[in-house]
Amino acid sequence: MRVIVVGGGVVGTMHAWQAVERGHEVVQIEREAEARGASLRNFGQIWVSGRAGGEELDTALRARELWERIGAEVPGLGFRANGSLTPVRTPREHAVAEAALARPDAAARGYELVTAAEAREINPALRGAFEAALWCERDAAVEPRTAQLHLREALRATGRYTFLPGREVRALAGPGAVRDDHGDVHRGDVVVLATGAWLSGLVRELVPELPVRRVRLQMMQTAPLGEPLTTSVADADSFRYYPAYKSPALDALNAEQEQAPVAAAHKMQLLMVQRQDGGLTIGDTHEYEHPFAFDTLEDPYEHVAAVAESFLGRPLPQIRRRWAGVYAQCTDTTRVVHRQQVADGVWLVTGPGGRGMTCSPAIAETTANELGW
């Protein structure tokens, strides 16, 4: 079988991986010289802890298995089973963490409520003040800026993979075929459109009422910390954001403990992950109203920096990079992804939202299974 994948981000690349792994030939087409969207502009977290139960958690856990397996084959991914800690400081936050432990799927997530002293044994860099922390053993991380590069190197080594950058697919050219802006036609047995947040052009023509929205976020990265941050770190505002923490305890937190005004205005949480060079990726905000601003705002950066410093008990290293990114999310946020046949031999796979990096291997595996690759 010959598979045409349109889109060079992590979802598209994982579809290419699944196809090649199953013995097929793949041509992957990317409109930029390299993928530049949400697949690079993220934390690199394989984030199991906050996922909703049922299909979403099953997908995340399966993806976690696949990431670890692929990471063993492709060391350049920088896969590491680092887990995550969410420190809590107030009785309301502590109650939400305790409610998470009562979930029937808590063991599958690797949840444990640990004391502050135990949290510092797990992650000695957390020298700030907090009372306890929710530990999630199943969380992991990879290097988002370089993951696609290393995956493609491994795919090329099979002899059954071709990457064509700098080509925008403009039209269908028959069953299982597309035409790019160079006028070239690429024919296969199946086409997978995995175009991420690029939902205009051909995608809009094929699905004018696509049930997917775009979400913008701000993030930043520091110089090396100078010591290991052995886990990913979140703050208790992540309880308000991730569906796994829904409970009466969370209702009480939302009703009785206000977010900081900046965090509330920008729908913020702290997430912090150390990169292999020692720097910290820190964020983030969520903007849903279109049109998005073209610039970034300083207040959210100041807020997440202050929260991060309060957990570390020390000033952050110099901020070296700031950026904004946009991802595509299903308008029905309970759906893991929007997967739709849009023409004969052509499938659209989009809208995983903030789950994209985490769930992409399992999303691609499901596509391959459903299409009978």
Coordinates of C-alpha atoms in Angstrom, one line a residue:
M1 CA 0.0 0.0 0.0
R2 CA 1.1 3.6 -0.7
V3 CA 0.0 6.2 1.9
I4 CA 0.1 9.9 1.3
V5 CA 0.3 11.9 4.5
V6 CA -0.4 15.7 4.3
G7 CA 1.1 17.5 7.3
G8 CA 4.5 17.3 8.9
G9 CA 3.5 17.7 12.5
V10 CA 3.5 15.0 15.1
V11 CA 0.0 13.6 14.2
G12 CA 1.0 13.4 10.5
T13 CA 4.4 11.9 11.4
M14 CA 2.9 9.3 13.6
H15 CA 0.5 8.3 10.8
A16 CA 3.6 7.9 8.6
W17 CA 5.2 5.8 11.4
Q18 CA 2.3 3.5 11.7
A19 CA 2.1 3.0 7.9
V20 CA 5.8 2.3 7.5
E21 CA 5.9 0.0 10.5
R22 CA 3.1 -2.0 8.9
G23 CA 5.2 -2.4 5.7
H24 CA 3.7 0.3 3.5
E25 CA 5.3 3.0 1.5
V26 CA 4.7 6.6 2.6
V27 CA 5.0 10.1 1.0
Q28 CA 4.7 12.9 3.6
I29 CA 4.0 16.4 2.3
E30 CA 4.6 19.5 4.4
R31 CA 3.8 23.1 3.3
E32 CA 6.7 24.6 5.3
A33 CA 10.4 23.7 5.1
E34 CA 9.8 22.0 8.5
A35 CA 6.7 21.7 10.7
R36 CA 6.4 24.9 12.6
G37 CA 3.1 24.6 14.4
A38 CA 1.8 23.2 17.7
S39 CA 3.9 20.0 17.4
L40 CA 7.0 22.1 18.1
R41 CA 5.4 24.8 20.3
N42 CA 4.4 22.6 23.2
F43 CA 5.8 21.2 26.4
G44 CA 6.7 17.8 25.0
Q45 CA 4.6 16.2 27.8
I46 CA 3.1 12.8 27.5
W47 CA 0.4 13.9 29.9
V48 CA -1.7 11.1 31.3
S49 CA -2.6 12.6 34.7
G50 CA -5.3 15.1 33.6
R51 CA -7.1 13.2 30.9
A52 CA -10.8 12.4 31.2
G53 CA -11.7 8.8 31.9
G54 CA -12.9 6.4 29.3
E55 CA -11.7 6.8 25.7
E56 CA -9.5 9.8 26.4
L57 CA -7.6 8.0 29.2
D58 CA -7.4 4.8 27.2
T59 CA -6.0 6.7 24.3
A60 CA -3.4 8.5 26.5
L61 CA -2.3 5.3 28.2
R62 CA -1.9 3.4 24.9
A63 CA 0.0 6.4 23.5
R64 CA 2.2 6.4 26.6
E65 CA 3.1 2.7 25.8
L66 CA 3.8 3.5 22.2
W67 CA 5.9 6.6 23.0
E68 CA 8.1 4.5 25.3
R69 CA 8.5 1.8 22.6
I70 CA 9.3 4.3 19.8
G71 CA 11.6 6.1 22.2
A72 CA 13.6 3.0 22.6
E73 CA 13.9 2.7 18.8
V74 CA 14.6 6.4 18.3
P75 CA 16.8 7.7 21.2
G76 CA 16.8 11.1 19.7
L77 CA 13.2 11.6 20.8
G78 CA 14.6 12.1 24.4
F79 CA 11.8 10.0 25.9
R80 CA 11.9 9.9 29.6
A81 CA 9.5 8.5 32.2
N82 CA 9.8 11.5 34.5
G83 CA 6.3 11.6 36.0
S84 CA 4.7 14.8 37.3
L85 CA 4.1 16.6 40.5
T86 CA 1.3 19.1 41.2
P87 CA 2.1 20.8 44.5
V88 CA -0.9 21.9 46.6
R89 CA -1.0 24.7 49.2
T90 CA -4.5 25.1 50.6
P91 CA -7.1 22.8 52.1
R92 CA -9.3 23.3 48.9
E93 CA -6.4 22.2 46.6
H94 CA -5.6 19.3 48.9
A95 CA -9.2 18.1 48.7
V96 CA -9.2 18.1 44.9
A97 CA -6.0 16.0 45.0
E98 CA -7.7 13.6 47.5
A99 CA -10.7 13.3 45.2
A100 CA -8.5 12.4 42.3
L101 CA -7.1 9.5 44.3
A102 CA -10.7 8.2 44.8
R103 CA -11.2 7.9 41.0
P104 CA -11.6 4.2 39.9
D105 CA -8.8 4.8 37.4
A106 CA -6.4 6.4 39.8
A107 CA -4.1 3.4 39.9
A108 CA -3.9 3.3 36.0
R109 CA -2.7 6.9 36.1
G110 CA -0.2 6.2 38.8
Y111 CA -1.7 8.8 41.2
E112 CA -0.3 9.1 44.7
L113 CA -0.6 12.0 47.2
V114 CA 2.8 12.6 48.8
T115 CA 3.9 14.9 51.5
A116 CA 6.1 18.0 50.8
A117 CA 9.1 16.1 52.1
E118 CA 8.4 13.1 49.8
A119 CA 7.8 15.4 46.8
R120 CA 11.3 16.9 47.4
E121 CA 12.8 13.4 47.5
I122 CA 11.3 12.8 44.1
N123 CA 12.2 16.3 42.8
P124 CA 14.9 18.0 44.9
A125 CA 14.6 21.2 42.9
L126 CA 11.2 22.0 44.5
R127 CA 12.5 24.0 47.5
G128 CA 9.5 26.4 47.7
A129 CA 6.6 26.3 50.1
F130 CA 3.8 23.8 49.6
E131 CA 1.9 21.3 51.8
A132 CA 1.7 18.2 49.6
A133 CA 1.7 17.2 46.0
L134 CA -0.2 14.9 43.6
W135 CA 2.3 12.6 42.0
C136 CA 1.5 10.9 38.7
E137 CA 4.0 8.2 37.8
R138 CA 2.7 7.6 34.3
D139 CA 3.5 11.1 32.9
A140 CA 6.5 11.4 30.6
A141 CA 8.2 13.7 28.2
V142 CA 9.9 14.0 24.9
E143 CA 11.7 16.8 23.0
P144 CA 9.1 18.6 20.9
R145 CA 11.4 20.8 18.9
T146 CA 13.4 17.8 17.5
A147 CA 11.0 14.9 17.7
Q148 CA 9.8 15.0 14.1
L149 CA 13.4 15.3 12.8
H150 CA 14.5 12.2 14.6
L151 CA 11.3 10.3 13.6
R152 CA 11.9 11.2 10.0
E153 CA 15.5 10.0 10.1
A154 CA 14.3 6.6 11.3
L155 CA 11.6 6.5 8.7
R156 CA 14.0 7.3 5.9
A157 CA 16.3 4.5 7.0
T158 CA 13.6 2.0 6.0
G159 CA 13.8 3.0 2.4
R160 CA 10.0 3.2 2.2
Y161 CA 9.5 6.9 3.2
T162 CA 9.8 10.2 1.4
F163 CA 9.5 13.6 2.9
L164 CA 8.5 16.5 0.6
P165 CA 8.7 19.9 2.3
G166 CA 7.8 23.3 0.9
R167 CA 4.7 22.0 -0.9
E168 CA 1.1 23.0 -0.1
V169 CA -1.5 20.6 -1.2
R170 CA -4.2 22.5 -3.0
A171 CA -6.6 20.0 -4.5
L172 CA -7.7 16.4 -4.8
A173 CA -6.7 14.7 -8.0
G174 CA -8.9 11.6 -7.8
P175 CA -9.3 8.8 -5.3
G176 CA -6.3 8.6 -3.0
A177 CA -4.5 11.5 -4.9
V178 CA -3.7 15.1 -4.3
R179 CA -2.1 18.0 -6.3
D180 CA 0.4 20.4 -4.7
D181 CA 1.2 24.0 -5.5
H182 CA 4.1 22.9 -7.7
G183 CA 1.5 21.2 -10.0
D184 CA 2.7 17.7 -9.0
V185 CA 0.2 14.9 -8.4
H186 CA 0.8 12.4 -5.6
R187 CA -1.1 9.2 -5.9
G188 CA -1.6 6.5 -3.3
D189 CA -4.1 4.0 -2.0
V190 CA -5.1 6.4 0.8
V191 CA -4.5 10.1 1.7
V192 CA -4.5 11.2 5.4
L193 CA -4.9 15.0 5.8
A194 CA -3.2 15.7 9.2
T195 CA -2.9 19.5 8.8
G196 CA -3.1 20.5 12.5
A197 CA -4.4 24.0 13.0
W198 CA -4.2 24.8 9.2
L199 CA -8.0 24.5 8.6
S200 CA -8.3 26.8 5.6
G201 CA -7.7 26.0 1.9
L202 CA -8.4 22.5 0.9
V203 CA -9.7 21.5 4.4
R204 CA -12.3 24.2 4.3
E205 CA -13.4 23.3 0.8
L206 CA -13.9 19.7 1.8
V207 CA -15.5 20.3 5.2
P208 CA -17.0 23.8 5.4
E209 CA -18.7 23.2 8.8
L210 CA -15.8 21.4 10.4
P211 CA -16.6 20.9 14.2
V212 CA -13.1 22.1 15.2
R213 CA -11.9 25.4 16.6
R214 CA -8.4 26.9 17.0
V215 CA -6.9 27.7 20.4
R216 CA -3.9 30.1 20.9
L217 CA -1.4 29.8 23.8
Q218 CA 1.7 31.6 25.1
M219 CA 4.8 29.9 26.4
M220 CA 8.5 30.6 27.2
Q221 CA 11.8 28.8 27.7
T222 CA 14.6 29.6 30.1
A223 CA 18.4 29.2 30.0
P224 CA 19.6 26.0 31.8
L225 CA 18.4 25.7 35.4
G226 CA 21.8 24.4 36.6
E227 CA 20.3 21.4 38.3
P228 CA 17.9 18.6 37.3
L229 CA 14.1 19.2 37.4
T230 CA 13.4 15.5 37.7
T231 CA 9.7 15.7 37.1
S232 CA 7.2 17.8 35.1
V233 CA 5.5 20.3 37.4
A234 CA 2.0 21.7 37.4
D235 CA 0.1 24.1 39.7
A236 CA -3.3 23.7 41.3
D237 CA -4.8 25.8 38.5
S238 CA -4.3 22.8 36.3
F239 CA -7.1 21.1 38.4
R240 CA -9.5 23.7 37.0
Y241 CA -8.4 23.0 33.4
Y242 CA -8.0 19.2 33.1
P243 CA -11.2 17.0 33.1
A244 CA -9.7 14.3 35.3
Y245 CA -10.1 16.5 38.3
K246 CA -13.9 17.2 38.0
S247 CA -15.5 16.5 41.4
P248 CA -17.5 18.3 44.2
A249 CA -14.1 19.2 45.7
L250 CA -13.2 21.0 42.5
D251 CA -16.6 22.8 42.5
A252 CA -15.8 24.0 46.0
L253 CA -12.3 25.1 44.9
N254 CA -13.8 27.1 42.0
A255 CA -16.4 28.7 44.2
E256 CA -14.3 29.5 47.2
Q257 CA -10.7 30.0 46.0
E258 CA -10.4 32.5 43.2
Q259 CA -7.6 32.4 40.7
A260 CA -5.2 35.2 40.4
P261 CA -6.8 37.9 38.2
V262 CA -4.2 37.4 35.4
A263 CA -4.6 33.6 35.5
A264 CA -8.4 33.9 35.3
A265 CA -8.3 36.5 32.5
H266 CA -6.0 34.3 30.4
K267 CA -7.3 30.9 31.4
M268 CA -4.0 29.9 32.8
Q269 CA -2.2 27.1 34.5
L270 CA 1.4 26.5 35.3
L271 CA 3.1 23.6 33.4
M272 CA 6.9 23.3 33.6
V273 CA 9.2 20.7 31.9
Q274 CA 12.9 20.6 31.7
R275 CA 14.5 20.2 28.3
Q276 CA 17.5 18.1 27.6
D277 CA 19.7 21.2 27.5
G278 CA 18.6 22.0 31.1
G279 CA 16.3 24.9 30.2
L280 CA 12.7 25.0 31.3
T281 CA 9.7 25.2 29.1
I282 CA 7.0 27.1 31.1
G283 CA 3.4 28.1 30.3
D284 CA 0.6 28.5 29.5
T285 CA -2.5 30.6 28.4
H286 CA -5.6 29.7 26.4
E287 CA -7.2 32.1 24.0
Y288 CA -10.4 31.0 22.2
E289 CA -11.9 34.1 20.6
H290 CA -11.0 34.8 17.0
P291 CA -9.3 36.7 15.5
F292 CA -6.3 36.0 17.7
A293 CA -4.0 38.8 18.7
F294 CA -0.8 39.0 16.6
D295 CA 1.4 39.9 19.7
T296 CA 2.1 38.3 23.0
L297 CA 1.3 39.9 26.4
E298 CA 3.8 40.2 29.3
D299 CA 1.4 39.8 32.2
P300 CA 0.9 36.1 31.7
Y301 CA 4.6 35.5 31.4
E302 CA 5.2 37.4 34.7
H303 CA 2.5 35.3 36.4
V304 CA 3.8 31.9 35.4
A305 CA 7.4 33.0 36.2
A306 CA 6.3 34.0 39.7
V307 CA 4.4 30.7 40.3
A308 CA 7.4 28.7 39.0
E309 CA 9.8 30.6 41.2
S310 CA 7.5 30.0 44.2
F311 CA 7.8 26.2 43.7
L312 CA 11.5 26.3 43.0
G313 CA 12.3 28.6 45.9
R314 CA 14.7 30.5 43.7
P315 CA 14.7 33.0 40.7
L316 CA 14.3 31.5 37.3
P317 CA 17.2 31.5 34.9
Q318 CA 17.1 34.1 32.1
I319 CA 14.2 33.9 29.8
R320 CA 15.6 33.1 26.3
R321 CA 12.5 32.5 24.2
R322 CA 8.9 33.5 24.2
W323 CA 6.4 32.3 21.7
A324 CA 2.7 31.8 20.8
G325 CA 1.2 28.7 19.2
V326 CA -2.1 27.6 17.9
Y327 CA -3.6 24.1 18.0
A328 CA -6.9 22.7 16.6
Q329 CA -9.4 21.3 19.1
C330 CA -12.8 19.5 18.6
T331 CA -15.6 21.9 19.6
D332 CA -17.0 18.8 21.5
T333 CA -14.0 18.7 23.9
T334 CA -15.0 15.2 25.0
R335 CA -13.8 13.9 21.6
V336 CA -10.2 12.9 21.4
V337 CA -10.0 13.7 17.6
H338 CA -12.1 14.4 14.6
R339 CA -11.6 11.6 12.1
Q340 CA -13.7 11.8 8.9
Q341 CA -13.6 10.4 5.4
V342 CA -13.9 13.5 3.2
A343 CA -13.6 12.0 -0.3
D344 CA -12.9 8.6 -1.9
G345 CA -9.6 7.4 -0.4
V346 CA -9.1 10.6 1.6
W347 CA -9.4 11.0 5.4
L348 CA -9.1 14.1 7.6
V349 CA -7.6 13.6 11.1
T350 CA -7.6 16.8 13.2
G351 CA -8.7 18.5 16.4
P352 CA -6.9 16.6 19.2
G353 CA -6.3 19.9 21.0
G354 CA -3.8 19.9 23.8
R355 CA -3.8 16.1 23.6
G356 CA -2.0 16.1 20.3
M357 CA 1.6 15.5 21.5
T358 CA 0.4 13.0 24.1
C359 CA -2.0 11.0 22.1
S360 CA -0.6 11.1 18.5
P361 CA 0.8 7.6 18.4
A362 CA -2.5 6.1 19.5
I363 CA -4.5 8.3 17.3
A364 CA -2.5 7.2 14.3
E365 CA -2.7 3.5 15.4
T366 CA -6.5 3.8 15.5
T367 CA -6.6 5.3 12.0
A368 CA -4.4 2.5 10.7
N369 CA -6.6 -0.1 12.3
E370 CA -9.9 1.5 11.1
L371 CA -8.6 1.8 7.6
G372 CA -7.2 -1.7 7.5
W373 CA -3.6 -0.9 6.9

